[in-house]
PDB file of C-alpha atoms in Angstrom:
ATOM      1  CA  PRO U1415      79.582 107.228 112.095  1.00  0.00           C
ATOM      2  CA  SER U1416      81.116 104.747 109.611  1.00  0.00           C
ATOM      3  CA  VAL U1417      84.403 106.698 109.532  1.00  0.00           C
ATOM      4  CA  CYS U1418      84.501 106.649 113.333  1.00  0.00           C
ATOM      5  CA  ALA U1419      83.801 102.897 113.425  1.00  0.00           C
ATOM      6  CA  ALA U1420      86.490 102.209 110.807  1.00  0.00           C
ATOM      7  CA  GLN U1421      89.006 104.273 112.797  1.00  0.00           C
ATOM      8  CA  LEU U1422      88.320 102.093 115.847  1.00  0.00           C
ATOM      9  CA  ILE U1423      89.318  99.061 113.762  1.00  0.00           C
ATOM     10  CA  HIS U1424      92.493 100.790 112.582  1.00  0.00           C
ATOM     11  CA  GLU U1425      93.411 101.760 116.169  1.00  0.00           C
ATOM     12  CA  GLY U1426      92.960  98.175 117.338  1.00  0.00           C
ATOM     13  CA  ARG U1427      90.099  99.138 119.648  1.00  0.00           C
ATOM     14  CA  ALA U1428      87.644  96.935 117.719  1.00  0.00           C
ATOM     15  CA  ASP U1429      88.045  93.661 115.837  1.00  0.00           C
ATOM     16  CA  PHE U1430      85.086  93.617 113.454  1.00  0.00           C
ATOM     17  CA  LEU U1431      83.047  96.199 111.607  1.00  0.00           C
ATOM     18  CA  MET U1432      79.540  94.813 111.129  1.00  0.00           C
ATOM     19  CA  LYS U1433      76.911  96.124 108.765  1.00  0.00           C
ATOM     20  CA  GLY U1434      73.550  96.713 110.380  1.00  0.00           C
ATOM     21  CA  LYS U1435      70.658  98.800 109.117  1.00  0.00           C
ATOM     22  CA  ILE U1436      72.857 101.083 107.041  1.00  0.00           C
ATOM     23  CA  MET U1437      73.237 101.346 103.292  1.00  0.00           C
ATOM     24  CA  THR U1438      76.292  99.438 102.084  1.00  0.00           C
ATOM     25  CA  GLY U1439      77.572 102.506 100.229  1.00  0.00           C
ATOM     26  CA  ASP U1440      77.452 104.601 103.411  1.00  0.00           C
ATOM     27  CA  LEU U1441      79.401 101.971 105.334  1.00  0.00           C
ATOM     28  CA  LEU U1442      82.000 101.647 102.602  1.00  0.00           C
ATOM     29  CA  LYS U1443      82.580 105.402 102.549  1.00  0.00           C
ATOM     30  CA  GLY U1444      83.904 105.074 106.083  1.00  0.00           C
ATOM     31  CA  VAL U1445      85.887 101.916 105.385  1.00  0.00           C
ATOM     32  CA  LEU U1446      87.487 103.401 102.266  1.00  0.00           C
ATOM     33  CA  SER U1447      88.153 106.810 103.782  1.00  0.00           C
ATOM     34  CA  LYS U1448      91.734 107.980 104.088  1.00  0.00           C
ATOM     35  CA  GLU U1449      91.198 108.580 107.822  1.00  0.00           C
ATOM     36  CA  ALA U1450      90.280 104.932 108.417  1.00  0.00           C
ATOM     37  CA  ASP U1451      93.550 103.714 106.842  1.00  0.00           C
ATOM     38  CA  LEU U1452      92.214 100.165 106.376  1.00  0.00           C
ATOM     39  CA  ARG U1453      93.107  99.608 102.715  1.00  0.00           C
ATOM     40  CA  THR U1454      95.851  97.094 101.960  1.00  0.00           C
ATOM     41  CA  GLY U1455      96.438  98.271  98.412  1.00  0.00           C
ATOM     42  CA  ASN U1456      94.882  95.073  97.049  1.00  0.00           C
ATOM     43  CA  LEU U1457      91.580  94.775  95.238  1.00  0.00           C
ATOM     44  CA  MET U1458      88.670  94.628  97.661  1.00  0.00           C
ATOM     45  CA  SER U1459      86.349  91.676  97.124  1.00  0.00           C
ATOM     46  CA  HIS U1460      83.383  90.105  98.864  1.00  0.00           C
ATOM     47  CA  ILE U1461      83.041  86.576 100.160  1.00  0.00           C
ATOM     48  CA  MET U1462      79.899  84.920 101.492  1.00  0.00           C
ATOM     49  CA  ILE U1463      80.337  82.085 103.948  1.00  0.00           C
ATOM     50  CA  CYS U1464      77.324  79.793 103.681  1.00  0.00           C
ATOM     51  CA  GLU U1465      75.989  77.059 105.914  1.00  0.00           C
ATOM     52  CA  LEU U1466      73.849  75.188 103.430  1.00  0.00           C
ATOM     53  CA  PRO U1467      71.426  72.389 104.400  1.00  0.00           C
ATOM     54  CA  GLY U1468      72.476  69.238 102.580  1.00  0.00           C
ATOM     55  CA  TYR U1469      76.086  70.312 102.070  1.00  0.00           C
ATOM     56  CA  HIS U1470      78.547  68.637 104.420  1.00  0.00           C
ATOM     57  CA  LYS U1471      80.660  71.722 105.214  1.00  0.00           C
ATOM     58  CA  LEU U1472      80.743  75.486 104.970  1.00  0.00           C
ATOM     59  CA  ILE U1473      80.996  76.764 101.420  1.00  0.00           C
ATOM     60  CA  CYS U1474      81.876  80.236 100.187  1.00  0.00           C
ATOM     61  CA  VAL U1475      80.768  82.276  97.195  1.00  0.00           C
ATOM     62  CA  THR U1476      82.948  85.053  95.802  1.00  0.00           C
ATOM     63  CA  ASP U1477      82.412  87.775  94.562  1.00  0.00           C
ATOM     64  CA  GLY U1478      78.738  88.627  94.899  1.00  0.00           C
ATOM     65  CA  GLY U1479      79.036  92.013  96.524  1.00  0.00           C
ATOM     66  CA  MET U1480      81.950  94.230  95.433  1.00  0.00           C
ATOM     67  CA  CYS U1481      83.370  93.725  91.940  1.00  0.00           C
ATOM     68  CA  MET U1482      80.656  94.081  89.320  1.00  0.00           C
ATOM     69  CA  TYR U1483      82.232  92.860  86.084  1.00  0.00           C
ATOM     70  CA  PRO U1484      85.842  91.963  86.890  1.00  0.00           C
ATOM     71  CA  ASP U1485      88.444  91.639  84.170  1.00  0.00           C
ATOM     72  CA  PHE U1486      90.889  88.726  84.277  1.00  0.00           C
ATOM     73  CA  GLU U1487      93.411  90.466  86.553  1.00  0.00           C
ATOM     74  CA  GLN U1488      90.646  91.348  89.010  1.00  0.00           C
ATOM     75  CA  LYS U1489      89.337  87.771  88.904  1.00  0.00           C
ATOM     76  CA  LYS U1490      92.811  86.541  89.748  1.00  0.00           C
ATOM     77  CA  GLN U1491      92.932  88.865  92.775  1.00  0.00           C
ATOM     78  CA  ILE U1492      89.428  87.825  93.893  1.00  0.00           C
ATOM     79  CA  VAL U1493      90.514  84.175  93.886  1.00  0.00           C
ATOM     80  CA  MET U1494      93.745  85.024  95.702  1.00  0.00           C
ATOM     81  CA  ASN U1495      91.845  87.029  98.350  1.00  0.00           C
ATOM     82  CA  ALA U1496      89.537  84.066  99.009  1.00  0.00           C
ATOM     83  CA  VAL U1497      92.402  81.558  99.060  1.00  0.00           C
ATOM     84  CA  GLN U1498      94.451  83.682 101.481  1.00  0.00           C
ATOM     85  CA  PHE U1499      91.394  84.024 103.729  1.00  0.00           C
ATOM     86  CA  PHE U1500      90.883  80.247 103.703  1.00  0.00           C
ATOM     87  CA  ASN U1501      94.584  79.633 104.358  1.00  0.00           C
ATOM     88  CA  LYS U1502      94.297  81.877 107.435  1.00  0.00           C
ATOM     89  CA  LEU U1503      91.328  79.780 108.579  1.00  0.00           C
ATOM     90  CA  GLY U1504      93.553  76.700 108.455  1.00  0.00           C
ATOM     91  CA  TYR U1505      92.604  75.277 105.058  1.00  0.00           C
ATOM     92  CA  GLU U1506      95.842  73.954 103.620  1.00  0.00           C
ATOM     93  CA  LYS U1507      94.747  73.824  99.973  1.00  0.00           C
ATOM     94  CA  PRO U1508      91.202  75.109  99.378  1.00  0.00           C
ATOM     95  CA  ALA U1509      89.382  73.819  96.306  1.00  0.00           C
ATOM     96  CA  VAL U1510      87.862  76.538  94.112  1.00  0.00           C
ATOM     97  CA  ALA U1511      85.183  75.921  91.477  1.00  0.00           C
ATOM     98  CA  ALA U1512      85.373  78.570  88.729  1.00  0.00           C
ATOM     99  CA  LEU U1513      81.685  78.475  87.845  1.00  0.00           C
ATOM    100  CA  CYS U1514      80.477  78.905  84.285  1.00  0.00           C
ATOM    101  CA  ALA U1515      77.399  77.883  82.320  1.00  0.00           C
ATOM    102  CA  ILE U1516      79.375  75.127  80.560  1.00  0.00           C
ATOM    103  CA  GLU U1517      82.385  72.920  81.241  1.00  0.00           C
ATOM    104  CA  THR U1518      84.334  73.594  78.062  1.00  0.00           C
ATOM    105  CA  VAL U1519      86.297  76.603  76.878  1.00  0.00           C
ATOM    106  CA  ASN U1520      84.321  78.706  74.423  1.00  0.00           C
ATOM    107  CA  PRO U1521      86.016  81.902  73.165  1.00  0.00           C
ATOM    108  CA  LYS U1522      82.563  83.519  72.865  1.00  0.00           C
ATOM    109  CA  MET U1523      82.161  83.086  76.630  1.00  0.00           C
ATOM    110  CA  PRO U1524      85.136  84.911  78.176  1.00  0.00           C
ATOM    111  CA  GLU U1525      84.412  83.513  81.642  1.00  0.00           C
ATOM    112  CA  THR U1526      85.262  80.012  80.340  1.00  0.00           C
ATOM    113  CA  VAL U1527      88.603  81.236  78.995  1.00  0.00           C
ATOM    114  CA  HIS U1528      89.310  82.973  82.324  1.00  0.00           C
ATOM    115  CA  ALA U1529      88.322  79.864  84.298  1.00  0.00           C
ATOM    116  CA  ALA U1530      90.690  77.692  82.258  1.00  0.00           C
ATOM    117  CA  GLU U1531      93.514  80.190  82.804  1.00  0.00           C
ATOM    118  CA  LEU U1532      92.822  80.311  86.558  1.00  0.00           C
ATOM    119  CA  HIS U1533      92.963  76.506  86.579  1.00  0.00           C
ATOM    120  CA  ARG U1534      96.320  76.544  84.795  1.00  0.00           C
ATOM    121  CA  MET U1535      97.695  79.157  87.169  1.00  0.00           C
ATOM    122  CA  SER U1536      96.594  77.170  90.226  1.00  0.00           C
ATOM    123  CA  VAL U1537      98.242  74.003  88.936  1.00  0.00           C
ATOM    124  CA  GLU U1538     101.462  75.965  88.408  1.00  0.00           C
ATOM    125  CA  GLY U1539     101.268  77.493  91.909  1.00  0.00           C
ATOM    126  CA  GLU U1540     100.712  81.073  90.742  1.00  0.00           C
ATOM    127  CA  LEU U1541      97.598  81.656  92.898  1.00  0.00           C
ATOM    128  CA  GLY U1542      98.914  80.478  96.229  1.00  0.00           C
ATOM    129  CA  ASN U1543      98.167  77.161  97.866  1.00  0.00           C
ATOM    130  CA  CYS U1544      94.893  76.176  96.195  1.00  0.00           C
ATOM    131  CA  TYR U1545      93.361  74.205  93.393  1.00  0.00           C
ATOM    132  CA  VAL U1546      91.039  75.921  90.898  1.00  0.00           C
ATOM    133  CA  GLU U1547      88.873  73.791  88.683  1.00  0.00           C
ATOM    134  CA  GLY U1548      87.188  75.359  85.718  1.00  0.00           C
ATOM    135  CA  PRO U1549      85.305  75.950  83.686  1.00  0.00           C
ATOM    136  CA  ILE U1550      82.764  73.914  85.645  1.00  0.00           C
ATOM    137  CA  SER U1551      79.003  74.282  85.919  1.00  0.00           C
ATOM    138  CA  TYR U1552      77.261  74.605  89.288  1.00  0.00           C
ATOM    139  CA  ASP U1553      75.559  71.213  88.998  1.00  0.00           C
ATOM    140  CA  LEU U1554      78.839  69.381  88.419  1.00  0.00           C
ATOM    141  CA  ALA U1555      80.578  71.344  91.168  1.00  0.00           C
ATOM    142  CA  MET U1556      77.941  70.337  93.709  1.00  0.00           C
ATOM    143  CA  VAL U1557      76.574  66.925  92.630  1.00  0.00           C
ATOM    144  CA  PRO U1558      79.199  64.245  91.908  1.00  0.00           C
ATOM    145  CA  GLU U1559      76.589  61.784  90.567  1.00  0.00           C
ATOM    146  CA  LEU U1560      76.103  64.026  87.522  1.00  0.00           C
ATOM    147  CA  MET U1561      79.701  63.673  86.363  1.00  0.00           C
ATOM    148  CA  GLU U1562      79.083  60.336  84.658  1.00  0.00           C
ATOM    149  CA  VAL U1563      75.997  61.689  82.891  1.00  0.00           C
ATOM    150  CA  LYS U1564      77.980  64.620  81.463  1.00  0.00           C
ATOM    151  CA  GLY U1565      81.241  62.707  80.949  1.00  0.00           C
ATOM    152  CA  TYR U1566      83.163  64.959  83.331  1.00  0.00           C
ATOM    153  CA  LYS U1567      85.911  63.980  85.769  1.00  0.00           C
ATOM    154  CA  SER U1568      86.667  65.822  88.991  1.00  0.00           C
ATOM    155  CA  ASP U1569      88.241  64.883  92.299  1.00  0.00           C
ATOM    156  CA  TYR U1570      86.418  67.764  93.987  1.00  0.00           C
ATOM    157  CA  SER U1571      82.815  67.523  92.763  1.00  0.00           C
ATOM    158  CA  GLY U1572      80.606  67.778  95.832  1.00  0.00           C
ATOM    159  CA  ASN U1573      83.564  68.883  97.954  1.00  0.00           C
ATOM    160  CA  PHE U1574      84.511  72.409  96.856  1.00  0.00           C
ATOM    161  CA  ASP U1575      85.312  75.051  99.471  1.00  0.00           C
ATOM    162  CA  ILE U1576      84.884  78.149  97.297  1.00  0.00           C
ATOM    163  CA  LEU U1577      82.479  78.851  94.439  1.00  0.00           C
ATOM    164  CA  PHE U1578      84.023  81.572  92.290  1.00  0.00           C
ATOM    165  CA  VAL U1579      81.441  83.343  90.113  1.00  0.00           C
ATOM    166  CA  PRO U1580      82.301  85.319  86.964  1.00  0.00           C
ATOM    167  CA  GLU U1581      80.406  88.497  87.923  1.00  0.00           C
ATOM    168  CA  ILE U1582      78.398  90.120  90.723  1.00  0.00           C
ATOM    169  CA  VAL U1583      74.899  89.212  89.503  1.00  0.00           C
ATOM    170  CA  ALA U1584      75.630  85.470  89.559  1.00  0.00           C
ATOM    171  CA  GLY U1585      77.138  85.671  93.047  1.00  0.00           C
ATOM    172  CA  ASN U1586      74.418  87.886  94.453  1.00  0.00           C
ATOM    173  CA  VAL U1587      71.623  85.679  93.084  1.00  0.00           C
ATOM    174  CA  LEU U1588      73.361  82.479  94.224  1.00  0.00           C
ATOM    175  CA  GLY U1589      73.870  83.796  97.754  1.00  0.00           C
ATOM    176  CA  LYS U1590      70.260  84.967  98.046  1.00  0.00           C
ATOM    177  CA  ALA U1591      68.976  81.652  96.631  1.00  0.00           C
ATOM    178  CA  PHE U1592      71.008  79.793  99.258  1.00  0.00           C
ATOM    179  CA  VAL U1593      69.355  81.839 102.027  1.00  0.00           C
ATOM    180  CA  TYR U1594      65.801  82.479 100.851  1.00  0.00           C
ATOM    181  CA  THR U1595      65.073  79.292  98.911  1.00  0.00           C
ATOM    182  CA  CYS U1596      67.400  76.691 100.396  1.00  0.00           C
ATOM    183  CA  GLY U1597      67.247  77.777 104.058  1.00  0.00           C
ATOM    184  CA  GLY U1598      70.954  78.460 104.281  1.00  0.00           C
ATOM    185  CA  ARG U1599      72.631  80.827 106.710  1.00  0.00           C
ATOM    186  CA  LEU U1600      75.061  83.377 105.381  1.00  0.00           C
ATOM    187  CA  SER U1601      77.724  85.764 106.553  1.00  0.00           C
ATOM    188  CA  GLY U1602      79.548  88.163 104.248  1.00  0.00           C
ATOM    189  CA  LEU U1603      83.004  89.665 104.527  1.00  0.00           C
ATOM    190  CA  VAL U1604      84.944  92.224 102.523  1.00  0.00           C
ATOM    191  CA  LEU U1605      88.532  91.158 101.884  1.00  0.00           C
ATOM    192  CA  GLY U1606      91.486  93.280 100.769  1.00  0.00           C
TER     193      GLY U1606
END
């Protein structure tokens, strides 16, 4: 059934393929099948669009559903997938928080090194029309009042569009916390 549904998308006879009460792996077999012909050749990544009580706009988390432990090149593609998606939604220059446990680069924490490199690349225009800030912790990304306490400066604290997580566990837990603890509403998409 998932192959048939994916073929309907490819033929232009359907616009969306929605996951219902089916295992994700079974659905993806159809989406990834050669017959469906839906692959773009880019890395596939997941994005969660969240309506979060107390946050003034929609916010997205990527990637909490597809790429388990992405290397730097995969992280770059995940960010680019999310940015391109936001550009298509009309966001001129989405702000991306490259989340880490700390706000400084620590070579023993590769995600901080990757976040700093993603920041540099965004400033130099290598990731499309976006701004990536990182490394930045979740609290500083979401609560501007904490910047003074931690001695951090950001023009985007409390106003990010995309929360980029370093690996699937962080994104999956964050998305589920938004829904089941914070009362948020969530929709997930696979990009690429």
